[in-house]
Amino acid sequence: MRIQGILASMAMNSDHHRSKHSAVIVYKNDVISLACNKSKSHPFQKRYSKASEAIFLHAEVAAIHNALKRVSLKELSKSTMYVCRVRINKENNPFFSYSRPCEGCMRAIAAFNIQKVFYTEDGGNLIKL
């Protein structure tokens, strides 16, 4: 399955009412972490959020949190992160949308020294950050 397919499937699992984001972290061609954003807050997210009242779990931070359970910090820094946003059109069909990581997620990505990050743009093309 192409990475966009994995990202889209994961994003559709999000319980957030406004945005459906997902993140996948790959190390040596193996998926080590999958995550989607959640409407529930999380203490790990609080470290990277811009506003203390807006700490719902972002897909990128959740993916990092999950990856830390499977790989070392060194391996995580050599991994590649893919980020996706899926929106639903008027006909109730999903489509890829712009998904550049927010400021807080960028701080988390930098804190864990993840050098390769790709995100979807409208239409599903992957853009390197």
C-alpha positions as protocol buffer text, in pm:
chain_id: "A"
residue {
  index: 1
  type: MET
  ca { x: 0 y: 0 z: 0 }
}
residue {
  index: 2
  type: ARG
  ca { x: 131 y: 344 z: -87 }
}
residue {
  index: 3
  type: ILE
  ca { x: 207 y: 573 z: 205 }
}
residue {
  index: 4
  type: GLN
  ca { x: -81 y: 805 z: 102 }
}
residue {
  index: 5
  type: GLY
  ca { x: -323 y: 513 z: 139 }
}
residue {
  index: 6
  type: ILE
  ca { x: -196 y: 436 z: 487 }
}
residue {
  index: 7
  type: LEU
  ca { x: -217 y: 805 z: 579 }
}
residue {
  index: 8
  type: ALA
  ca { x: -572 y: 843 z: 444 }
}
residue {
  index: 9
  type: SER
  ca { x: -695 y: 531 z: 624 }
}
residue {
  index: 10
  type: MET
  ca { x: -540 y: 647 z: 950 }
}
residue {
  index: 11
  type: ALA
  ca { x: -678 y: 1001 z: 918 }
}
residue {
  index: 12
  type: MET
  ca { x: -1030 y: 868 z: 881 }
}
residue {
  index: 13
  type: ASN
  ca { x: -991 y: 712 z: 1230 }
}
residue {
  index: 14
  type: SER
  ca { x: -964 y: 1057 z: 1387 }
}
residue {
  index: 15
  type: ASP
  ca { x: -1244 y: 1150 z: 1626 }
}
residue {
  index: 16
  type: HIS
  ca { x: -1177 y: 1520 z: 1590 }
}
residue {
  index: 17
  type: HIS
  ca { x: -1481 y: 1708 z: 1461 }
}
residue {
  index: 18
  type: ARG
  ca { x: -1300 y: 1962 z: 1240 }
}
residue {
  index: 19
  type: SER
  ca { x: -984 y: 1809 z: 1107 }
}
residue {
  index: 20
  type: LYS
  ca { x: -870 y: 1458 z: 1029 }
}
residue {
  index: 21
  type: HIS
  ca { x: -491 y: 1439 z: 1039 }
}
residue {
  index: 22
  type: SER
  ca { x: -261 y: 1141 z: 1048 }
}
residue {
  index: 23
  type: ALA
  ca { x: 110 y: 1083 z: 1078 }
}
residue {
  index: 24
  type: VAL
  ca { x: 322 y: 781 z: 998 }
}
residue {
  index: 25
  type: ILE
  ca { x: 685 y: 734 z: 1099 }
}
residue {
  index: 26
  type: VAL
  ca { x: 902 y: 500 z: 893 }
}
residue {
  index: 27
  type: TYR
  ca { x: 1244 y: 369 z: 992 }
}
residue {
  index: 28
  type: LYS
  ca { x: 1446 y: 158 z: 744 }
}
residue {
  index: 29
  type: ASN
  ca { x: 1133 y: 100 z: 530 }
}
residue {
  index: 30
  type: ASP
  ca { x: 933 y: -29 z: 829 }
}
residue {
  index: 31
  type: VAL
  ca { x: 635 y: 160 z: 970 }
}
residue {
  index: 32
  type: ILE
  ca { x: 719 y: 210 z: 1337 }
}
residue {
  index: 33
  type: SER
  ca { x: 432 y: 440 z: 1432 }
}
residue {
  index: 34
  type: LEU
  ca { x: 85 y: 533 z: 1311 }
}
residue {
  index: 35
  type: ALA
  ca { x: -129 y: 802 z: 1470 }
}
residue {
  index: 36
  type: CYS
  ca { x: -423 y: 1031 z: 1408 }
}
residue {
  index: 37
  type: ASN
  ca { x: -529 y: 1344 z: 1588 }
}
residue {
  index: 38
  type: LYS
  ca { x: -770 y: 1309 z: 1878 }
}
residue {
  index: 39
  type: SER
  ca { x: -1012 y: 1548 z: 2041 }
}
residue {
  index: 40
  type: LYS
  ca { x: -891 y: 1431 z: 2382 }
}
residue {
  index: 41
  type: SER
  ca { x: -603 y: 1614 z: 2549 }
}
residue {
  index: 42
  type: HIS
  ca { x: -275 y: 1444 z: 2635 }
}
residue {
  index: 43
  type: PRO
  ca { x: 11 y: 1549 z: 2868 }
}
residue {
  index: 44
  type: PHE
  ca { x: 274 y: 1478 z: 2600 }
}
residue {
  index: 45
  type: GLN
  ca { x: 98 y: 1725 z: 2368 }
}
residue {
  index: 46
  type: LYS
  ca { x: 100 y: 1995 z: 2638 }
}
residue {
  index: 47
  type: ARG
  ca { x: 480 y: 2023 z: 2606 }
}
residue {
  index: 48
  type: TYR
  ca { x: 447 y: 2140 z: 2245 }
}
residue {
  index: 49
  type: SER
  ca { x: 116 y: 2326 z: 2225 }
}
residue {
  index: 50
  type: LYS
  ca { x: 106 y: 2697 z: 2165 }
}
residue {
  index: 51
  type: ALA
  ca { x: -192 y: 2750 z: 2395 }
}
residue {
  index: 52
  type: SER
  ca { x: -243 y: 2557 z: 2719 }
}
residue {
  index: 53
  type: GLU
  ca { x: -618 y: 2532 z: 2657 }
}
residue {
  index: 54
  type: ALA
  ca { x: -572 y: 2378 z: 2310 }
}
residue {
  index: 55
  type: ILE
  ca { x: -388 y: 2057 z: 2387 }
}
residue {
  index: 56
  type: PHE
  ca { x: -586 y: 1802 z: 2188 }
}
residue {
  index: 57
  type: LEU
  ca { x: -351 y: 1535 z: 2064 }
}
residue {
  index: 58
  type: HIS
  ca { x: -200 y: 1618 z: 1724 }
}
residue {
  index: 59
  type: ALA
  ca { x: -114 y: 1331 z: 1489 }
}
residue {
  index: 60
  type: GLU
  ca { x: 254 y: 1426 z: 1463 }
}
residue {
  index: 61
  type: VAL
  ca { x: 306 y: 1439 z: 1840 }
}
residue {
  index: 62
  type: ALA
  ca { x: 108 y: 1118 z: 1890 }
}
residue {
  index: 63
  type: ALA
  ca { x: 322 y: 943 z: 1626 }
}
residue {
  index: 64
  type: ILE
  ca { x: 641 y: 1055 z: 1802 }
}
residue {
  index: 65
  type: HIS
  ca { x: 503 y: 942 z: 2138 }
}
residue {
  index: 66
  type: ASN
  ca { x: 414 y: 599 z: 1994 }
}
residue {
  index: 67
  type: ALA
  ca { x: 750 y: 565 z: 1814 }
}
residue {
  index: 68
  type: LEU
  ca { x: 941 y: 623 z: 2138 }
}
residue {
  index: 69
  type: LYS
  ca { x: 792 y: 296 z: 2266 }
}
residue {
  index: 70
  type: ARG
  ca { x: 952 y: 104 z: 1976 }
}
residue {
  index: 71
  type: VAL
  ca { x: 1279 y: 271 z: 1878 }
}
residue {
  index: 72
  type: SER
  ca { x: 1566 y: 464 z: 2033 }
}
residue {
  index: 73
  type: LEU
  ca { x: 1606 y: 840 z: 2008 }
}
residue {
  index: 74
  type: LYS
  ca { x: 1888 y: 783 z: 1758 }
}
residue {
  index: 75
  type: GLU
  ca { x: 1667 y: 563 z: 1539 }
}
residue {
  index: 76
  type: LEU
  ca { x: 1380 y: 811 z: 1564 }
}
residue {
  index: 77
  type: SER
  ca { x: 1607 y: 1092 z: 1443 }
}
residue {
  index: 78
  type: LYS
  ca { x: 1695 y: 881 z: 1136 }
}
residue {
  index: 79
  type: SER
  ca { x: 1330 y: 812 z: 1059 }
}
residue {
  index: 80
  type: THR
  ca { x: 1098 y: 978 z: 810 }
}
residue {
  index: 81
  type: MET
  ca { x: 764 y: 1129 z: 910 }
}
residue {
  index: 82
  type: TYR
  ca { x: 470 y: 1159 z: 672 }
}
residue {
  index: 83
  type: VAL
  ca { x: 176 y: 1385 z: 761 }
}
residue {
  index: 84
  type: CYS
  ca { x: -167 y: 1395 z: 600 }
}
residue {
  index: 85
  type: ARG
  ca { x: -494 y: 1582 z: 627 }
}
residue {
  index: 86
  type: VAL
  ca { x: -815 y: 1440 z: 487 }
}
residue {
  index: 87
  type: ARG
  ca { x: -1126 y: 1650 z: 437 }
}
residue {
  index: 88
  type: ILE
  ca { x: -1476 y: 1547 z: 333 }
}
residue {
  index: 89
  type: ASN
  ca { x: -1643 y: 1722 z: 38 }
}
residue {
  index: 90
  type: LYS
  ca { x: -2015 y: 1800 z: -3 }
}
residue {
  index: 91
  type: GLU
  ca { x: -2072 y: 1460 z: -163 }
}
residue {
  index: 92
  type: ASN
  ca { x: -1927 y: 1299 z: 153 }
}
residue {
  index: 93
  type: ASN
  ca { x: -1612 y: 1185 z: -31 }
}
residue {
  index: 94
  type: PRO
  ca { x: -1271 y: 1215 z: 134 }
}
residue {
  index: 95
  type: PHE
  ca { x: -989 y: 1409 z: -33 }
}
residue {
  index: 96
  type: PHE
  ca { x: -634 y: 1508 z: 61 }
}
residue {
  index: 97
  type: SER
  ca { x: -577 y: 1859 z: 186 }
}
residue {
  index: 98
  type: TYR
  ca { x: -285 y: 2081 z: 288 }
}
residue {
  index: 99
  type: SER
  ca { x: -126 y: 1945 z: 608 }
}
residue {
  index: 100
  type: ARG
  ca { x: 197 y: 2126 z: 693 }
}
residue {
  index: 101
  type: PRO
  ca { x: 270 y: 2065 z: 1065 }
}
residue {
  index: 102
  type: CYS
  ca { x: 171 y: 2346 z: 1301 }
}
residue {
  index: 103
  type: GLU
  ca { x: 420 y: 2543 z: 1511 }
}
residue {
  index: 104
  type: GLY
  ca { x: 382 y: 2313 z: 1812 }
}
residue {
  index: 105
  type: CYS
  ca { x: 431 y: 1999 z: 1606 }
}
residue {
  index: 106
  type: MET
  ca { x: 735 y: 2157 z: 1443 }
}
residue {
  index: 107
  type: ARG
  ca { x: 881 y: 2208 z: 1792 }
}
residue {
  index: 108
  type: ALA
  ca { x: 824 y: 1838 z: 1870 }
}
residue {
  index: 109
  type: ILE
  ca { x: 977 y: 1731 z: 1538 }
}
residue {
  index: 110
  type: ALA
  ca { x: 1281 y: 1951 z: 1608 }
}
residue {
  index: 111
  type: ALA
  ca { x: 1308 y: 1831 z: 1969 }
}
residue {
  index: 112
  type: PHE
  ca { x: 1342 y: 1473 z: 1847 }
}
residue {
  index: 113
  type: ASN
  ca { x: 1567 y: 1574 z: 1556 }
}
residue {
  index: 114
  type: ILE
  ca { x: 1349 y: 1418 z: 1286 }
}
residue {
  index: 115
  type: GLN
  ca { x: 1516 y: 1545 z: 970 }
}
residue {
  index: 116
  type: LYS
  ca { x: 1289 y: 1407 z: 697 }
}
residue {
  index: 117
  type: VAL
  ca { x: 927 y: 1522 z: 706 }
}
residue {
  index: 118
  type: PHE
  ca { x: 678 y: 1510 z: 420 }
}
residue {
  index: 119
  type: TYR
  ca { x: 323 y: 1644 z: 422 }
}
residue {
  index: 120
  type: THR
  ca { x: 33 y: 1631 z: 179 }
}
residue {
  index: 121
  type: GLU
  ca { x: -86 y: 1923 z: -24 }
}
residue {
  index: 122
  type: ASP
  ca { x: -427 y: 1953 z: -188 }
}
residue {
  index: 123
  type: GLY
  ca { x: -461 y: 1653 z: -417 }
}
residue {
  index: 124
  type: GLY
  ca { x: -234 y: 1424 z: -214 }
}
residue {
  index: 125
  type: ASN
  ca { x: 112 y: 1506 z: -347 }
}
residue {
  index: 126
  type: LEU
  ca { x: 379 y: 1476 z: -78 }
}
residue {
  index: 127
  type: ILE
  ca { x: 596 y: 1784 z: -19 }
}
residue {
  index: 128
  type: LYS
  ca { x: 925 y: 1774 z: 172 }
}
residue {
  index: 129
  type: LEU
  ca { x: 939 y: 2010 z: 466 }
}
